[in-house]
PDB file of C-alpha atoms in Angstrom:
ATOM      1  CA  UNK J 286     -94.961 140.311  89.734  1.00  0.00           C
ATOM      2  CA  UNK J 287     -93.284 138.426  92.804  1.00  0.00           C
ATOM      3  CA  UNK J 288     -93.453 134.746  92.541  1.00  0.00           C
ATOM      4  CA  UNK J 289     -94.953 134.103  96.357  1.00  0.00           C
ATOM      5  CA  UNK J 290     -93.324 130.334  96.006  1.00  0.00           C
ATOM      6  CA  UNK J 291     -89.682 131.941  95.554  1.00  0.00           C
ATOM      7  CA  UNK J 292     -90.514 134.905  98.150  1.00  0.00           C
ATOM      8  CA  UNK J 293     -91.223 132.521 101.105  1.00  0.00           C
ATOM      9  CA  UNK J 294     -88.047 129.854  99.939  1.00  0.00           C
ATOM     10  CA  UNK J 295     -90.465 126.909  98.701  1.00  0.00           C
ATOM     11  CA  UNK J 296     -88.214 125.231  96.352  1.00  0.00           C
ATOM     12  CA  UNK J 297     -88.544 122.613  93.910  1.00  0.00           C
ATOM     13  CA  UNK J 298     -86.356 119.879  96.040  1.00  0.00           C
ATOM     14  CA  UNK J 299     -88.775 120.257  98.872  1.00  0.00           C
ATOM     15  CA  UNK J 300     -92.448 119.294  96.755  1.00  0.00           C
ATOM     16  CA  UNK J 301     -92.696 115.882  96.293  1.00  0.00           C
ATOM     17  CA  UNK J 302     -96.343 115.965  95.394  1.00  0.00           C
ATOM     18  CA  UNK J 303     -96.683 111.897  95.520  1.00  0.00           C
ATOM     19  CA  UNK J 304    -100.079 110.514  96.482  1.00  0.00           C
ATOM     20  CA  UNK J 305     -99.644 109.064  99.592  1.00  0.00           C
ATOM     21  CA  UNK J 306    -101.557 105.803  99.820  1.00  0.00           C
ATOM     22  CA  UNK J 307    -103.550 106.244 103.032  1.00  0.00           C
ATOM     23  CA  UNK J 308    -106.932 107.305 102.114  1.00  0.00           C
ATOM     24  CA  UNK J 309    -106.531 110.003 104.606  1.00  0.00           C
ATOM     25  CA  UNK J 310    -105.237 113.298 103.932  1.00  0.00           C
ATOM     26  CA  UNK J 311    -102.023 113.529 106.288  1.00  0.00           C
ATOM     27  CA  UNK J 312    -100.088 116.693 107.329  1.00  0.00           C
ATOM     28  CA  UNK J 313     -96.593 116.520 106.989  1.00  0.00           C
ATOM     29  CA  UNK J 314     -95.584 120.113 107.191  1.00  0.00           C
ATOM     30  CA  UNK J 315     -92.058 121.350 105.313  1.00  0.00           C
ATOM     31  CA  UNK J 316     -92.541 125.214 105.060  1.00  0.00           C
ATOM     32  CA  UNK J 317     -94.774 127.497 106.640  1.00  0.00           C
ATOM     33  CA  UNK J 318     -96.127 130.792 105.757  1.00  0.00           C
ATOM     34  CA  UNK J 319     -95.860 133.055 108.669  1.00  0.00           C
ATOM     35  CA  UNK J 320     -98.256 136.281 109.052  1.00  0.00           C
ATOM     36  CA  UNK J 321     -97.626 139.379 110.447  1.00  0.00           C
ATOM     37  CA  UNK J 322    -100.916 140.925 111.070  1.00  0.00           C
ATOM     38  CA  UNK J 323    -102.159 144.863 111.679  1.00  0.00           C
ATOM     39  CA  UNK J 324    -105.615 145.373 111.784  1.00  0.00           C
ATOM     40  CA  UNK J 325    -106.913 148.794 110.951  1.00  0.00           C
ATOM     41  CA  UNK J 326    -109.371 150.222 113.743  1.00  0.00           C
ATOM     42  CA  UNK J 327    -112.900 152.560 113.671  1.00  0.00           C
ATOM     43  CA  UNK J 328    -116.229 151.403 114.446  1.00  0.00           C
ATOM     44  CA  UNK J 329    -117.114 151.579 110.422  1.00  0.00           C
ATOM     45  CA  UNK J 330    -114.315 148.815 109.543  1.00  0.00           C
ATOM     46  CA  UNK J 331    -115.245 146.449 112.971  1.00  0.00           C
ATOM     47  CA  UNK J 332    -117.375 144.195 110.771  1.00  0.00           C
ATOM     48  CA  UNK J 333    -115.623 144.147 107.845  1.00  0.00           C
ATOM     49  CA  UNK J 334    -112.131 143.519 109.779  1.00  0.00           C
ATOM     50  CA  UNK J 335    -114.007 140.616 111.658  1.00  0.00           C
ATOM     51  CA  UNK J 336    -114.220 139.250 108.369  1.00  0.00           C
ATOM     52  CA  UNK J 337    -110.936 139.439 107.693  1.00  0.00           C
ATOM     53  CA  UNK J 338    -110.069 137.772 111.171  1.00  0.00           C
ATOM     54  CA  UNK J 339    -112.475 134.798 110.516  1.00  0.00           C
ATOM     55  CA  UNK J 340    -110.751 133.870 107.227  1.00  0.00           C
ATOM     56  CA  UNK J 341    -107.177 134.227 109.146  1.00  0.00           C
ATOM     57  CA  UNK J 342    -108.784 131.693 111.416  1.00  0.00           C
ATOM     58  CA  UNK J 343    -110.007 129.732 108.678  1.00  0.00           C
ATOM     59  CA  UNK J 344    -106.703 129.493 107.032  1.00  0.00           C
ATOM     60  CA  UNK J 345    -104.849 128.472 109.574  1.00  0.00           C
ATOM     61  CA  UNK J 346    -107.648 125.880 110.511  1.00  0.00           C
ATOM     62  CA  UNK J 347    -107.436 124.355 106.937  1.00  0.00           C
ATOM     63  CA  UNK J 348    -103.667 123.289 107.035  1.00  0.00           C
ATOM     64  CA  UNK J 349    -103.236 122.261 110.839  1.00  0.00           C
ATOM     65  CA  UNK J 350    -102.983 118.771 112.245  1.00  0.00           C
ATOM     66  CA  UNK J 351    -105.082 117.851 114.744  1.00  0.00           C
ATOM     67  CA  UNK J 352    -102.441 117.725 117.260  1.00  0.00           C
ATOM     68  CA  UNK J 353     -99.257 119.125 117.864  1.00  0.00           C
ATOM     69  CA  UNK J 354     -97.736 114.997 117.455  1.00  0.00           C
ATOM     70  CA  UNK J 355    -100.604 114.320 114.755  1.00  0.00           C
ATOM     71  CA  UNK J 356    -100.040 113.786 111.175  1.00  0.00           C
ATOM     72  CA  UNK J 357    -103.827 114.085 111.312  1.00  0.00           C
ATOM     73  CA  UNK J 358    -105.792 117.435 109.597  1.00  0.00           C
ATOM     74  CA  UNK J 359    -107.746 119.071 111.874  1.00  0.00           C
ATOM     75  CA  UNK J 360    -110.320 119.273 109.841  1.00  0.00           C
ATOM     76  CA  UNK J 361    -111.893 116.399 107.864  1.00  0.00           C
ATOM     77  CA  UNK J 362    -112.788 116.626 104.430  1.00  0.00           C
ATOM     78  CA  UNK J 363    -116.478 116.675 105.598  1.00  0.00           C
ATOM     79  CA  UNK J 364    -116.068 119.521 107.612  1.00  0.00           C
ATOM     80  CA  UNK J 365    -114.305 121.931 104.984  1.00  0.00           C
ATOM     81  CA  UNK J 366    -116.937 123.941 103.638  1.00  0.00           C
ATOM     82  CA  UNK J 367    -116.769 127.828 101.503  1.00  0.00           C
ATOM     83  CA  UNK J 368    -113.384 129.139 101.560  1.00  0.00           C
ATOM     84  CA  UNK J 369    -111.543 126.344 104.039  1.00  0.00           C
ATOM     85  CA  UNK J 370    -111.455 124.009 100.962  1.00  0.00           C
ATOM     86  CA  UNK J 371    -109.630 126.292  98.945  1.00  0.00           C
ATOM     87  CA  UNK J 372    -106.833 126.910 101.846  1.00  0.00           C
ATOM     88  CA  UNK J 373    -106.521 122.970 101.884  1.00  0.00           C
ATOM     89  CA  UNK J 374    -105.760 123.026  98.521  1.00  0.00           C
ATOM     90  CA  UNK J 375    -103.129 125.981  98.908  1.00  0.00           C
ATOM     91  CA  UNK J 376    -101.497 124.002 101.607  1.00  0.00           C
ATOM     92  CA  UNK J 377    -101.554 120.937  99.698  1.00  0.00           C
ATOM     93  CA  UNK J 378    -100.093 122.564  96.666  1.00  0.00           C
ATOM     94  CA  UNK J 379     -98.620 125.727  97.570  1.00  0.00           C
ATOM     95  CA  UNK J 380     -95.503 124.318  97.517  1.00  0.00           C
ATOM     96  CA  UNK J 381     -95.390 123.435  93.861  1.00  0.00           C
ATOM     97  CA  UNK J 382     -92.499 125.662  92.091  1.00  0.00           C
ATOM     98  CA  UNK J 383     -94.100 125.270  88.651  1.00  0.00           C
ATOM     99  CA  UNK J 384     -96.131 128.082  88.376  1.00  0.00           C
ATOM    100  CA  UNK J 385     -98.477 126.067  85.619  1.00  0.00           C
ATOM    101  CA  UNK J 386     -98.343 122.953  87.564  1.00  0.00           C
ATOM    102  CA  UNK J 387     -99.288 124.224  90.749  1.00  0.00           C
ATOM    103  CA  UNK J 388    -102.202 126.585  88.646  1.00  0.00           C
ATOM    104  CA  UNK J 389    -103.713 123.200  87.684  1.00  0.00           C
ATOM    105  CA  UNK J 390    -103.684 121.727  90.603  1.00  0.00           C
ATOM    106  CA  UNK J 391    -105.359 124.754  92.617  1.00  0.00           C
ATOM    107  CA  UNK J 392    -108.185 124.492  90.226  1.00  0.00           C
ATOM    108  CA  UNK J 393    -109.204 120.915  90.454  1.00  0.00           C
ATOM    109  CA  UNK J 394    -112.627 120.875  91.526  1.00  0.00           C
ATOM    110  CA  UNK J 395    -112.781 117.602  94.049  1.00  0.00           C
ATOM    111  CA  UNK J 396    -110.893 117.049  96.953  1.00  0.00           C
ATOM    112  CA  UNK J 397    -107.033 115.241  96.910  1.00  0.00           C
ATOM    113  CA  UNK J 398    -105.624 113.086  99.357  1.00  0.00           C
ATOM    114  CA  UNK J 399    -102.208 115.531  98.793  1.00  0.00           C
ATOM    115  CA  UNK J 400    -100.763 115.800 101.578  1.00  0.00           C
ATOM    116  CA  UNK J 401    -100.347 119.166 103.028  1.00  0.00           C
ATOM    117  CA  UNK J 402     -97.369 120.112 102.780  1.00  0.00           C
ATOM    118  CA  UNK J 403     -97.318 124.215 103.600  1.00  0.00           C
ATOM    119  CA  UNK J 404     -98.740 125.517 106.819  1.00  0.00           C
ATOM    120  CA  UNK J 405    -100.144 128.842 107.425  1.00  0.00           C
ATOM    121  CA  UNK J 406     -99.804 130.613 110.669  1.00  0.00           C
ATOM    122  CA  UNK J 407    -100.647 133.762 112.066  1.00  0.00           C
ATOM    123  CA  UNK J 408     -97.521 135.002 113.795  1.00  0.00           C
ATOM    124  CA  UNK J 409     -98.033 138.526 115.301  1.00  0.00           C
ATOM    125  CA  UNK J 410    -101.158 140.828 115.771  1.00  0.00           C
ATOM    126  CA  UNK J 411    -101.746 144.404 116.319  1.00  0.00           C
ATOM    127  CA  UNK J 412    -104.036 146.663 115.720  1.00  0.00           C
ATOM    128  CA  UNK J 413    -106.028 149.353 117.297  1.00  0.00           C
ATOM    129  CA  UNK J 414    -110.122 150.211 118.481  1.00  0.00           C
ATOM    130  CA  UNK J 415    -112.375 147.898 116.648  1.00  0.00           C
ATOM    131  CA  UNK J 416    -108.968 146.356 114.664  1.00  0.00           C
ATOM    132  CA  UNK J 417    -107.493 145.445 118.515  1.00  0.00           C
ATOM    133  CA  UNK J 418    -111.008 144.131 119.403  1.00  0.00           C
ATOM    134  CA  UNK J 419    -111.261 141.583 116.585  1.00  0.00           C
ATOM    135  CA  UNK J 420    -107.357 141.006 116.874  1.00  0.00           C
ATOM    136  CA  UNK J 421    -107.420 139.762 120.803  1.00  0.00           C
ATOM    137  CA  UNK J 422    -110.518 137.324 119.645  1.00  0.00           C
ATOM    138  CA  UNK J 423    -108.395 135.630 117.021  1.00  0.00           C
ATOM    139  CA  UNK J 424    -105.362 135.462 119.491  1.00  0.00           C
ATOM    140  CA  UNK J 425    -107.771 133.499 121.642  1.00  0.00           C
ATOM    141  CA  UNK J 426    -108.875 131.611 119.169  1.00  0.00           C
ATOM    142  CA  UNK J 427    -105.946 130.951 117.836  1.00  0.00           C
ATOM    143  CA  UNK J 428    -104.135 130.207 121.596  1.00  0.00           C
ATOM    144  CA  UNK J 429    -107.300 127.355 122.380  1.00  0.00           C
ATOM    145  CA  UNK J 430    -108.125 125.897 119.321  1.00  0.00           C
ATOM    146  CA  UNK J 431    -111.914 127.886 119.568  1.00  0.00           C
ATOM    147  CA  UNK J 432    -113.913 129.558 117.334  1.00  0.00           C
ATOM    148  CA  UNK J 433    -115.168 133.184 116.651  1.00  0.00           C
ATOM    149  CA  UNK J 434    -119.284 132.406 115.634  1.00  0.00           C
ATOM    150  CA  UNK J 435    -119.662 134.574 118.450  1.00  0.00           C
ATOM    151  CA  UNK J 436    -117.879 137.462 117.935  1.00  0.00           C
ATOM    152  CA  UNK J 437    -119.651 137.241 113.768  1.00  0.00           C
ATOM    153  CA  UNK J 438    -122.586 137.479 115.413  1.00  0.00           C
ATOM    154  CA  UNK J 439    -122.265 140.049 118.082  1.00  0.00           C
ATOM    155  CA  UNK J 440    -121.115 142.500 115.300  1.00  0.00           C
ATOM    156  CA  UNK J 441    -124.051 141.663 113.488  1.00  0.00           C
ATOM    157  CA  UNK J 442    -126.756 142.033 116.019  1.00  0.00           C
ATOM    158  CA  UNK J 443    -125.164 144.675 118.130  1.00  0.00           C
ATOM    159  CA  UNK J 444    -123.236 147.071 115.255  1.00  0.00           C
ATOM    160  CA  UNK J 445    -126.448 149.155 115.167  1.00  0.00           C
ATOM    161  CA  UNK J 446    -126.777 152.510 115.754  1.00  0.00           C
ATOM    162  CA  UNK J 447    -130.195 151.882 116.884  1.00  0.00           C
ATOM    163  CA  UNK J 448    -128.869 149.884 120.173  1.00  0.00           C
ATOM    164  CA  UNK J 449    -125.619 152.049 120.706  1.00  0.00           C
ATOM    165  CA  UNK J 450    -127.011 155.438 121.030  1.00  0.00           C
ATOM    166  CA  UNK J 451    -126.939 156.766 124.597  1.00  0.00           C
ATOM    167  CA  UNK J 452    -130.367 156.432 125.389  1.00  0.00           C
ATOM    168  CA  UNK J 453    -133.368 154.228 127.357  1.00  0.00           C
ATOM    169  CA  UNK J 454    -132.698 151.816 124.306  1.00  0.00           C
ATOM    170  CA  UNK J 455    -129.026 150.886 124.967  1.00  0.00           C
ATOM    171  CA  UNK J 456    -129.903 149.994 128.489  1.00  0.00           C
ATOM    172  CA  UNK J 457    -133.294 148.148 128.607  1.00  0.00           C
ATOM    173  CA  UNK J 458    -131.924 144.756 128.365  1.00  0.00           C
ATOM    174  CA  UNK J 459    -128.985 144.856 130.593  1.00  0.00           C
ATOM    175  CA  UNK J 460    -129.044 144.464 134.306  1.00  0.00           C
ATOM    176  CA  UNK J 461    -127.110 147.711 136.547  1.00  0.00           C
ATOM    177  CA  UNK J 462    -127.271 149.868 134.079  1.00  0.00           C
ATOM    178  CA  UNK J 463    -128.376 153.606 134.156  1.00  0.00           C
ATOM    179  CA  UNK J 464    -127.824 156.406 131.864  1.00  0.00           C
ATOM    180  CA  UNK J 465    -125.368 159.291 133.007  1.00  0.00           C
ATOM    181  CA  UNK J 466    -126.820 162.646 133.646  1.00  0.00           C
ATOM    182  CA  UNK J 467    -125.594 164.856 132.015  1.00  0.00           C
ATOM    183  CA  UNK J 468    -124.587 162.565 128.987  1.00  0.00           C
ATOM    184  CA  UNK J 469    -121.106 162.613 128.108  1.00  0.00           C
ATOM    185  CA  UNK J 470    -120.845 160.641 124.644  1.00  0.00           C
ATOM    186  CA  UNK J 471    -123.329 159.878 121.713  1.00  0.00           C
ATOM    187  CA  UNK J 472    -122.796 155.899 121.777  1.00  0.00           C
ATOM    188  CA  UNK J 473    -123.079 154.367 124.588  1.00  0.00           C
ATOM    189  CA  UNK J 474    -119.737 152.397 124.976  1.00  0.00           C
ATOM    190  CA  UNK J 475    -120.465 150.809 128.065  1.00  0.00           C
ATOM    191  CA  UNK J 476    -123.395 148.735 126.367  1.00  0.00           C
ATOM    192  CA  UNK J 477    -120.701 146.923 124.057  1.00  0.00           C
ATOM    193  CA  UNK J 478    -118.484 146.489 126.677  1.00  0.00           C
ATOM    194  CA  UNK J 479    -120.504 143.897 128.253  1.00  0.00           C
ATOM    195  CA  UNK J 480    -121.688 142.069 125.235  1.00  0.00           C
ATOM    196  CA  UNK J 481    -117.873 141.940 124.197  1.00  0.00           C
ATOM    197  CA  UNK J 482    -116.911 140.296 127.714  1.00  0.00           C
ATOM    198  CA  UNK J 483    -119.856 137.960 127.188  1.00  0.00           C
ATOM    199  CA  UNK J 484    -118.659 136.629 123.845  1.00  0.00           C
ATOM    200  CA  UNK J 485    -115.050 136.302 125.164  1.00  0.00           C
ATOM    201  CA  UNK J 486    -116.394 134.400 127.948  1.00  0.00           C
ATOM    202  CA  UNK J 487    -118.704 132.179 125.614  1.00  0.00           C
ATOM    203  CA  UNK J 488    -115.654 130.967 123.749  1.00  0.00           C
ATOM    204  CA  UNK J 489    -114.544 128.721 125.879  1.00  0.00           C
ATOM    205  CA  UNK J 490    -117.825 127.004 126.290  1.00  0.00           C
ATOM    206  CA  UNK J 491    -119.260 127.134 122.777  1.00  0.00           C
ATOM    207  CA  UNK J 492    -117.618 123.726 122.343  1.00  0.00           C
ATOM    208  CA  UNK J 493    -118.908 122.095 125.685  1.00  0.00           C
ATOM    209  CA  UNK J 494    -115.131 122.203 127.109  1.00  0.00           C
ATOM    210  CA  UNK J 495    -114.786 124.105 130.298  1.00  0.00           C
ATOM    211  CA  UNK J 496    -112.182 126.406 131.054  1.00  0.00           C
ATOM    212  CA  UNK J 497    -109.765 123.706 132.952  1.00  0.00           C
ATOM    213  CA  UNK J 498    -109.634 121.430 130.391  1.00  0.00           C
ATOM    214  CA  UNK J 499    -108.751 123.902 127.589  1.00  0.00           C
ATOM    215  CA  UNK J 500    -105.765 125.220 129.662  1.00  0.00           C
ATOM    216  CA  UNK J 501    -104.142 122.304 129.817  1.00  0.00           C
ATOM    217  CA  UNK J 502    -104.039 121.511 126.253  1.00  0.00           C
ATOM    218  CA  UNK J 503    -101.516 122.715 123.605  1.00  0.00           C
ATOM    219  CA  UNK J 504    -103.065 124.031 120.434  1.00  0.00           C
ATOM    220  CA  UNK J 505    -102.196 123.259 117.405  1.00  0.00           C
ATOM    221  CA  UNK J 506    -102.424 126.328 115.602  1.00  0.00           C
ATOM    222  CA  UNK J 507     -99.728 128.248 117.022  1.00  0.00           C
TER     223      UNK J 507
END
């Protein structure tokens, strides 16, 4: 078994795991964990690679400051909810060479005011069909600081056979729309198009910014 702390050059001189004596947890960053990201394509795997996508996002999320000049987390204790504690507590003690140290710490139950000390990035993404689809969502997301609610629940509400097959159905709710004659495909692609456009769109005004003013900001998870 590979010892992930020795693979990725986290050594013992570098994980001072003092309690700081702000209250707040701060974000002073001395490795990070770079991934390199392919993500498999076909419309069977679309919602379970979103999945993985959202938890890339989450990760990420969990162990960034606020700013790129901010010792600040992101996110608040308050806000880290499911699996976003846990990747606080990896970036907080990830760093730990003792392999029964760092076990204990991971499994404390309440929050620490650790600071973090590892940083998880995504790095590079590929992948193909559905994999591409989810992958270009969480480059956005990852580029402006935005989420991907959207894109969860597209997947969820639109992933349906019943909606996608090339018929009246697929079209009754959209606008321009009219089915070929003859047919030429079983799904009707052109149906998820749209809705895919519309949740790329709707990212950058889920969080009441408009487009200008997310351009000109840096984000800090890249």
């Amino acid at each position: 078994m590979i010892d992930v702390t020795s693979h990725f050059g986290l050594n013992e001189e570098s994980t001072n795991t003092a309690v700081p004596t702000s209250e707040t947890v701060k974000v002073i960053p001395e490795r990070e964990v770079r991934f390199a990201v392919v993500m498999y394509g076909g419309v069977s795997l679309a919602i379970y690679i979103n999945g993985v996508a959202q938890e890339l996002l989450n990760i990420v999320r969990a162990t960034a400051a606020k700013a790129v000049d901010s010792d600040e987390p992101l996110l608040s204790e308050e806000e880290l909810s499911g699996a976003t504690s846990v990747y606080r507590k990896l970036g907080q003690y990830f760093a730990i060479q003792d392999k029964e140290a760092r076990g204990k710490n991971l499994k404390q139950a309440n929050p620490t005011k650790e600071p973090i000390r590892v940083r998880f990035i995504v790095d590079v993404i590929s992948g193909t069909s559905a994999g591409g689809i989810n992958g270009v969502f969480l480059a956005k997301a990852l580029a402006r600081n935005q989420g991907m609610d959207g894109l969860k629940k597209l997947w969820l509400s639109e992933g349906d056979l019943g909606k996608l097959l090339n018929d009246k159905r697929s079209i009754q709710d959209l606008r321009g729309f009219k089915l070929k004659q003859p047919q030429e495909s079983l799904l009707n692609s052109q149906r998820m198009y749209r809705k895919l456009l519309e949740a790329l769109d709707n990212m950058d005004t889920a969080r009441g910014e408009n487009t200008s003013e997310v351009d000109k900001k840096l984000s800090p998870l890249v």
